Coordinates of C-alpha atoms in Angstrom, one line a residue:
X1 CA 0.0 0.0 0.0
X2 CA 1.3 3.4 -0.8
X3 CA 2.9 5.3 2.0
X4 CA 1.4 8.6 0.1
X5 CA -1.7 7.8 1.8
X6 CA -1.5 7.7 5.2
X7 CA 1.0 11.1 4.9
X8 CA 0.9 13.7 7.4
X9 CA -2.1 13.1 9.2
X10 CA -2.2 12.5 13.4
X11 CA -3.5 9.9 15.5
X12 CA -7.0 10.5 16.3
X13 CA -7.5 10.6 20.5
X14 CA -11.0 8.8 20.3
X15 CA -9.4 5.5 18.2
X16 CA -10.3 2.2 19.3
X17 CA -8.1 0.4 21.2
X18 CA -7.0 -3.8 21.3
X19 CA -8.4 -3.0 24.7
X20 CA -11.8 -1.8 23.6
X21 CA -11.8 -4.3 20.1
X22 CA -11.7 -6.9 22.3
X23 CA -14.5 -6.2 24.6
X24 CA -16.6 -5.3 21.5
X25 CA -15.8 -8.6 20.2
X26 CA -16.6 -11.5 23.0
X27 CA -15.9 -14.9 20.5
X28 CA -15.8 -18.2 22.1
X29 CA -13.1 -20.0 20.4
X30 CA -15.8 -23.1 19.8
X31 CA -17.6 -20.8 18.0
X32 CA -17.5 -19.5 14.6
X33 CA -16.5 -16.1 14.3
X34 CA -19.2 -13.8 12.9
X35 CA -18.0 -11.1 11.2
X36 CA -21.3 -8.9 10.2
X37 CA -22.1 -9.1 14.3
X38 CA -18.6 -7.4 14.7
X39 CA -19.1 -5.0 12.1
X40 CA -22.2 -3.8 13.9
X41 CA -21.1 -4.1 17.2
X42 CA -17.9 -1.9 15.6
X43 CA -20.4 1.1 14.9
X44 CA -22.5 0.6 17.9
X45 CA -19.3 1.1 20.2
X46 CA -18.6 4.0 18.5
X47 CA -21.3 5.7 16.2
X48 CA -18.1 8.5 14.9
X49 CA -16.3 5.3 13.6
X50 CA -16.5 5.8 9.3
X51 CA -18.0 2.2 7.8
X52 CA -14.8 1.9 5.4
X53 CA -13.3 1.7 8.8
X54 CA -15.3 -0.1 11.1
X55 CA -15.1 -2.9 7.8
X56 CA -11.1 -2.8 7.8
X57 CA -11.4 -3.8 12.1
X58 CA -13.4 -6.6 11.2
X59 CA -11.6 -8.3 8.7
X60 CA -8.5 -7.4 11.2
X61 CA -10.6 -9.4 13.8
X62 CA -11.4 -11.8 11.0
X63 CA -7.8 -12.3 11.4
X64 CA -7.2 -12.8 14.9
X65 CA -9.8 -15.6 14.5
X66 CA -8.8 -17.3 11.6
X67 CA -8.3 -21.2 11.4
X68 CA -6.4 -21.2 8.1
X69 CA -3.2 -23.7 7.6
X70 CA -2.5 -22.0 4.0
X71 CA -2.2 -18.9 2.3
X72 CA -4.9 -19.4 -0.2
X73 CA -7.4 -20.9 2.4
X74 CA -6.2 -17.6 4.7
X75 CA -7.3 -15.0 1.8
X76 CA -10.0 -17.0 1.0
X77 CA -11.2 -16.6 4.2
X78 CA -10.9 -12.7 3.9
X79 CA -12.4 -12.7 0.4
X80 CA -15.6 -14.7 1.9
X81 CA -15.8 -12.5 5.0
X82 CA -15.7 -8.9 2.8
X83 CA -18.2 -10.4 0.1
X84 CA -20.3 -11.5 3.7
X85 CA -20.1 -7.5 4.5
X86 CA -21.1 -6.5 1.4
X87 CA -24.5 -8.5 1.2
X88 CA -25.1 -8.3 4.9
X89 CA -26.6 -4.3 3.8
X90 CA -28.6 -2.8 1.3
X91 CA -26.2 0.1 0.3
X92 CA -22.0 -1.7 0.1
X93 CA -20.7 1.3 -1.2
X94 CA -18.7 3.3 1.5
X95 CA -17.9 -0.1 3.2
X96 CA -17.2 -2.0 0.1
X97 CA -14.1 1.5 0.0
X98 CA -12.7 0.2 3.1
X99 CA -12.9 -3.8 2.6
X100 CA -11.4 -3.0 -1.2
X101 CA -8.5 -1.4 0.5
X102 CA -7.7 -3.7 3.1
X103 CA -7.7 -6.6 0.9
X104 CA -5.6 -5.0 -1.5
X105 CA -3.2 -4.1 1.4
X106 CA -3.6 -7.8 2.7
X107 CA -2.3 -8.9 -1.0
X108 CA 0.7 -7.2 -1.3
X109 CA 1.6 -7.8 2.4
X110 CA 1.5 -11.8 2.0
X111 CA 3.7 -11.8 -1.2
X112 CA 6.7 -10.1 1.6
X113 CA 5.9 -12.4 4.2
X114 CA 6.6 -16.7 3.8
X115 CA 5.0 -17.7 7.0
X116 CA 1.1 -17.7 7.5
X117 CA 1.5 -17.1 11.2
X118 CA 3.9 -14.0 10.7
X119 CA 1.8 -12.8 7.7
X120 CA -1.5 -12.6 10.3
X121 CA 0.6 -11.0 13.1
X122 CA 2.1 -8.4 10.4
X123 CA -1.2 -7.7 9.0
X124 CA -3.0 -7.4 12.5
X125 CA -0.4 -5.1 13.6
X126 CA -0.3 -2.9 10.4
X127 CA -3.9 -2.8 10.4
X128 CA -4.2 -1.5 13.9
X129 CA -1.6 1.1 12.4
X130 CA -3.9 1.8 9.1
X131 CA -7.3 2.4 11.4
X132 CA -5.9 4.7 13.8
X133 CA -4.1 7.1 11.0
X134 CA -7.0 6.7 9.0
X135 CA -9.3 7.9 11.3
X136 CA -7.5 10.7 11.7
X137 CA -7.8 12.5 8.0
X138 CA -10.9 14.2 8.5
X139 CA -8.6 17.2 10.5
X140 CA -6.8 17.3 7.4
X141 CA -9.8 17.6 4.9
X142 CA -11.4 20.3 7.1
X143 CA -7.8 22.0 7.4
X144 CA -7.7 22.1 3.2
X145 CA -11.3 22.5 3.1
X146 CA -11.6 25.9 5.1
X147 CA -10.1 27.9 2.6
X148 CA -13.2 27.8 -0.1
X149 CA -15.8 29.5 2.6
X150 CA -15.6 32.9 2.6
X151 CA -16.5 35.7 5.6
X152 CA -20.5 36.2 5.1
X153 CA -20.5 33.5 2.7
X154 CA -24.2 31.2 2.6
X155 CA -23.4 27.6 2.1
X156 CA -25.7 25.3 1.2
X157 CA -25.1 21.6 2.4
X158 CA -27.4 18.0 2.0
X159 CA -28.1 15.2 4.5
X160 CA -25.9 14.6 7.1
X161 CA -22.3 13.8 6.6
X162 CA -19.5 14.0 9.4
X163 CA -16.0 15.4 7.5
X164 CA -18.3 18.0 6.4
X165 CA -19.5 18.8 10.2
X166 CA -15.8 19.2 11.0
X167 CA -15.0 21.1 7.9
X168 CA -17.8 23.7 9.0
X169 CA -16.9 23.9 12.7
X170 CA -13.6 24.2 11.8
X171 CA -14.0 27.3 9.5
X172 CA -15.9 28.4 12.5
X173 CA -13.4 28.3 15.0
X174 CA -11.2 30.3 12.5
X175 CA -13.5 33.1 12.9
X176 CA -14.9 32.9 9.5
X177 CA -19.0 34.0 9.7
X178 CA -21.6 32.5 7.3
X179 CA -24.9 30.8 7.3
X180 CA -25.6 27.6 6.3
X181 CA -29.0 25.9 4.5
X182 CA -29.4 22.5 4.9
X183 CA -31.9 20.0 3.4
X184 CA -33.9 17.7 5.2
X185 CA -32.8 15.0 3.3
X186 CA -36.2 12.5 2.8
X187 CA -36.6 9.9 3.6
X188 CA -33.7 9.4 6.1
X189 CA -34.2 13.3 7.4
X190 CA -31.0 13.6 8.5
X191 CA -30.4 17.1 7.2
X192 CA -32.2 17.6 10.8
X193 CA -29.3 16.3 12.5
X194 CA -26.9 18.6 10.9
X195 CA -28.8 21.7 11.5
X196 CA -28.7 20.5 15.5
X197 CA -25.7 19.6 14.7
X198 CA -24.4 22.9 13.4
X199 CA -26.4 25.5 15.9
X200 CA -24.6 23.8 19.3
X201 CA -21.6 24.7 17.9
X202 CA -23.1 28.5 17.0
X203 CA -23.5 28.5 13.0
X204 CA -26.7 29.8 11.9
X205 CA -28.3 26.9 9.8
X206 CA -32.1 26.6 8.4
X207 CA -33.9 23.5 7.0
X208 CA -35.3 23.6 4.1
X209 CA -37.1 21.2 1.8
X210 CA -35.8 19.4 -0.5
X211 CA -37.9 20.7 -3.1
X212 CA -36.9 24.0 -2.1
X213 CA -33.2 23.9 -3.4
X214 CA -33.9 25.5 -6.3
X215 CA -35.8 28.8 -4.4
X216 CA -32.8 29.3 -2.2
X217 CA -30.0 28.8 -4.7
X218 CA -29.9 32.3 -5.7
X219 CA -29.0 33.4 -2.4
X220 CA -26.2 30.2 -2.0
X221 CA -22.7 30.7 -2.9
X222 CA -21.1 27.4 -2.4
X223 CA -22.6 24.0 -2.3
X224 CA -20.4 21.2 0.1
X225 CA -21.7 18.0 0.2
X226 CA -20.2 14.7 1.8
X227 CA -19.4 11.2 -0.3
X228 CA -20.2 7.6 0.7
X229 CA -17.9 6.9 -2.5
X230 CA -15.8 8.5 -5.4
X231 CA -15.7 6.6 -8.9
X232 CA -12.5 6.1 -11.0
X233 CA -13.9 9.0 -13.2
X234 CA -14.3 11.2 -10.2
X235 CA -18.5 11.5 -9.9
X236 CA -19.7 10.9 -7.0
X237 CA -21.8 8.6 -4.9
X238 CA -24.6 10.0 -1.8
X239 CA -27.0 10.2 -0.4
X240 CA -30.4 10.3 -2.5
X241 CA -30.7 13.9 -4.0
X242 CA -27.2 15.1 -4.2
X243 CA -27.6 14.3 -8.0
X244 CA -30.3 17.2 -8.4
X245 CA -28.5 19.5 -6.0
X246 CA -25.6 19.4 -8.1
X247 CA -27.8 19.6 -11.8
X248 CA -29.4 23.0 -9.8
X249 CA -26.0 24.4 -8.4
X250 CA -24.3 23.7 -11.8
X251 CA -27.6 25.3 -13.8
X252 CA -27.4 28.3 -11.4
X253 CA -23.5 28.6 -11.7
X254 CA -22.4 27.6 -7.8
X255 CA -19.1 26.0 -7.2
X256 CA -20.1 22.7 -6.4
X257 CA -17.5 20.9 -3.3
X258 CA -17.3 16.9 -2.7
X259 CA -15.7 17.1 0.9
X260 CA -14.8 13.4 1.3
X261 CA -11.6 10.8 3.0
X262 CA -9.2 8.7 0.3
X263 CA -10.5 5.7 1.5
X264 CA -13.6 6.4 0.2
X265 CA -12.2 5.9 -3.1
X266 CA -13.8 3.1 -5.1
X267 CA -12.3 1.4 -8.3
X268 CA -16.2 1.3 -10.4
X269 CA -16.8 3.0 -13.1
X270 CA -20.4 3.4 -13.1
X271 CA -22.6 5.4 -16.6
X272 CA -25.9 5.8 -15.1
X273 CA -27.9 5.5 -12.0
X274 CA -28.5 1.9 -12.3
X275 CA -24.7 1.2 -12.7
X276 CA -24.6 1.4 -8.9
X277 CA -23.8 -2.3 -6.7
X278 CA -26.8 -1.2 -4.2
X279 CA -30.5 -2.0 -4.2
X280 CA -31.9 -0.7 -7.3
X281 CA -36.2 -0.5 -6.6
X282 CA -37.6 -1.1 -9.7
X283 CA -39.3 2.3 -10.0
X284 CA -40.1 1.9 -13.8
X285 CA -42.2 -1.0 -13.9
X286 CA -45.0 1.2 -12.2
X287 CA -46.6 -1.8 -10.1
X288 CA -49.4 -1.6 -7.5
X289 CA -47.4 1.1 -5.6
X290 CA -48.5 4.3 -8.1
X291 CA -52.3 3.7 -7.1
X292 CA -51.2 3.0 -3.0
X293 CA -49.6 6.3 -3.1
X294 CA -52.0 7.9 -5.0
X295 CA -54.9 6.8 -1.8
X296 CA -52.3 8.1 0.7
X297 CA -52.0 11.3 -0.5
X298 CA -55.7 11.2 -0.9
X299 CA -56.3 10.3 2.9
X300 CA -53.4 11.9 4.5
X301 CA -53.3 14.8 6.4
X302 CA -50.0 14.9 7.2
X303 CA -48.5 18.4 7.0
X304 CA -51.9 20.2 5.9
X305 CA -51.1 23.1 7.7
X306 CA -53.7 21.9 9.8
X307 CA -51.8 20.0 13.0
X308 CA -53.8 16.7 12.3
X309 CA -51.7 13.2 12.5
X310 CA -51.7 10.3 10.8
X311 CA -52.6 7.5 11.3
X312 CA -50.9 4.0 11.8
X313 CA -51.7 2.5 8.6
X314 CA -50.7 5.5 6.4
X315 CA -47.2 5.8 8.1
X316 CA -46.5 2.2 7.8
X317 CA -47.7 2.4 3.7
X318 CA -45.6 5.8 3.3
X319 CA -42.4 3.7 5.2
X320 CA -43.5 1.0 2.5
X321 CA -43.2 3.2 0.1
X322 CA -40.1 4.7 1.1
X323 CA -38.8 1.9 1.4
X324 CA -39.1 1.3 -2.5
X325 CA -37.2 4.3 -3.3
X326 CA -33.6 4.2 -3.6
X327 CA -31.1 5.7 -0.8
X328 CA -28.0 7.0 -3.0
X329 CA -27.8 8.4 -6.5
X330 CA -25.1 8.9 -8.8
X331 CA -23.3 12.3 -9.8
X332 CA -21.4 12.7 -12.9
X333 CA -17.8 14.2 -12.8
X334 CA -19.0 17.0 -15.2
X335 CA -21.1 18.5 -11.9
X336 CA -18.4 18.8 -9.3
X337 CA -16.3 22.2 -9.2
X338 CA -13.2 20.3 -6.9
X339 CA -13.1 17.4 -4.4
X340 CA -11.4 18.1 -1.0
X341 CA -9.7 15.0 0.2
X342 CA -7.1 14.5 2.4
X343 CA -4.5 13.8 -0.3
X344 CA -4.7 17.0 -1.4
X345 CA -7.8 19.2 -3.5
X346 CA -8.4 17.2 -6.4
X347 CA -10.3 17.9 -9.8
X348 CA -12.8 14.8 -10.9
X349 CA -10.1 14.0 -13.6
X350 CA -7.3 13.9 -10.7
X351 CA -9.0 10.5 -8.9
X352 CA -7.9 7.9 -11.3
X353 CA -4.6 9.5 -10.6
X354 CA -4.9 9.0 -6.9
X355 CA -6.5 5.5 -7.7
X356 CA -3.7 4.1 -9.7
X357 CA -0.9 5.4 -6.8
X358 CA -3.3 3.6 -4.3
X359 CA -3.9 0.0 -6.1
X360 CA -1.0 -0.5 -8.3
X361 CA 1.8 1.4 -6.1

C-alpha cells in the first residue's frame, strides 16, 4: 500500500483500542467467528467510527480468528468474509471502499511475508496502524477544506455527513461568519441532524425542503456535500438527491465541493444511476405502488397546515413506500467544481490519478 496515503495526518484521540476491540468482540473459540455481528457491534461502540473503517477492524478481527493452515485458504477466508459484508446491507458502497483497500493491502503484504503465522501477526499489527491514522484524515480535509468559505458566505449543504461537520466547525473556530442551508434529506431526514448539529456549535443553519433547493439557490454561494464513495472517473456517490443538488447548483452557476476521505475511493466505473452495486427499486415498472400512493395522498393529512396526525396505517404504507425508493444516486464528474480529500484538492479527472498510486503502487 502506498505510503502517500497515510501522509501527514495525526492519530485520532477517540481511536479504538486492542483493549476496547476486544471487549466489542466477545468470540468463544468453539464458536465461529461472525464477522457482520462485529461489524455492527464496531459502529454501535462507536457511532463517529466511518464504515470503510469499522469494515477494515473486522476483517483485522477476521484475522485474529482465523483457522487457516494455508495462504490461499487464509485469503479465501478474507475474500468470503468482505463479500459476507457487502451482502449483509442494502447500500455496500462506502464499506465496500474500506474492505477493497484492506484486501488489496492484505495482497501485497502476504507476497513479503513466507510464513502464514507471521503474515496474520504483520497484518494485525499494520492494520491497527492503518485504522488509527486513518481515522484521523478528517482534521486534514477540514484543514484544506476551510479555505473555499468565505466571511458572510451562505453555504448550502445536504443530508448529514461527518467530515463536512468538521470542515464547518472548523471554518468556524477560524473566525470565518456564514450561514448555512441544509436540506432535510427524505426519507432518512438527517439534514435535521446537521442543523442540530451545526447550531450547538453557533452556526446559523435553516432546514429547508428538498424541493426547495432551487428557491434558495440564488442566495447560495457554495454548495459542500459529503461522499459515501468517489468513482474512477471522479463523480460521485450520496445520499439520495445530491444528484439534483448538483444539476441546480451547476444550472445556477455555484461552485459545487465533494468534501470526502481517500479511503472512500472506489475502483467502479459506473454510466448511469443503475450502474450502482446497491438496491436498485424497480421504479419503472409502475406496479401496484402508483395507485397506494396515490390513496395516501388522498387520505393523508400529514403536514396540511392543519396539526392533524396520521394515522398508523398510512405511516406504515408511506415507510413502505419509502422503502421502495432508492437511498443513493449517482453524480457525474461533469457537476463537481473540486473534491477536498485529504491527499490534497483534487479535480474529478485527478481521482484515477490517486487510484492508480493507491492499487498498483
Amino acid at each position: 500500500m502506498s505510503e502517500r496515503y497515510f501522509t501527514a495526518v495525526v492519530r485520532e484521540e477517540n481511536t479504538l483500542t486492542p483493549q476496547s476491540i476486544s471487549s466489542i468482540v466477545d468470540v468463544d473459540d468453539s464458536q465461529q467467528f461472525d464477522i457482520v455481528n462485529c461489524y455492527k457491534g464496531f459502529l454501535e461502540a462507536n457511532p463517529d467510527i466511518p464504515m470503510p473503517i469499522a469494515a477494515i477492524e473486522s476483517l483485522i478481527e477476521l484475522i485474529k480468528h482465523s483457522k487457516a493452515t494455508t495462504l490461499s485458504e487464509f485469503m479465501k477466508s478474507l475474500e468470503e468474509g468482505s463479500d459476507l459484508l457487502k451482502s449483509s446491507t442494502r447500500n455496500p458502497i462506502s464499506l465496500s471502499a474500506g474492505t477493497d483497500l484492506f484486501l488489496r493491502f492484505v495482497t501485497r503484504t502476504s507476497h513479503d511475508v513466507t510464513n502464514l503465522d507471521a503474515c496474520k501477526e504483520h497484518l494485525m499489527e499494520s492494520g491497527k496502524v492503518l485504522v488509527e491514522k486513518a481515522i484521523a484524515v478528517r482534521h486534514k480535509v477540514a484543514e484544506l477544506g476551510v479555505q473555499f468559505i468565505k466571511d458572510d458566505a451562505v453555504i448550502l449543504i445536504h443530508s448529514y455527513s461527518r467530515v463536512v461537520m468538521q470542515l464547518l466547525q472548523r471554518a468556524a473556530a477560524c473566525k470565518k461568519r456564514f450561514k448555512v442551508y441544509v436540506t432535510e434529506s427524505r426519507p432518512s431526514s438527517l439534514g435535521l441532524r446537521s442543523a442540530k448539529t451545526l447550531r450547538k456549535s453557533g452556526i446559523p443553519a435553516t432546514v429547508i425542503l428538498d424541493t426547495a433547493v432551487g428557491y434558495v439557490i440564488g442566495k447560495v454561494d457554495a454548495v459542500f456535500v459529503g461522499a459515501e464513495g468517489v468513482v474512477e472517473n471522479g463523480g460521485l456517490i450520496n445520499a439520495i438527491g445530491t444528484y439534483q443538488l448538483a444539476i441546480v447548483a451547476k444550472a445556477a452557476n455555484k461552485p459545487f465541493y465533494a468534501v470526502l476521505e481517500s479511503y472512500k475511493f472506489l475502483r467502479l466505473f459506473p454510466l448511469n444511476q443503475y450502474d450502482l452495486p446497491t438496491h436498485t427499486p424497480e421504479l419503472l415498472s409502475f406496479p401496484d405502488l402508483d395507485n397506494r400512493f396515490s390513496n395516501i395522498i388522498g387520505r393523508m393529512k400529514l403536514n396540511d397546515n392543519h396539526g392533524n396526525n396520521v394515522d398508523q396505517d398510512e405511516t406504515d404504507e408511506i415507510e413502505d413506500y419509502e422503502s421502495n425508493n432508492p437511498t443513493v444516486d449517482y453524480t457525474p464528474p461533469e457537476y463537481i467544481t473540486l473534491l477536498c480529500t485529504d491527499l490534497g484538492v483534487l479535480t474529478p479527472s485527478g481521482v484515477s490519478d490517486e487510484l492508480i498510486k493507491l492499487h498498483l503502487y
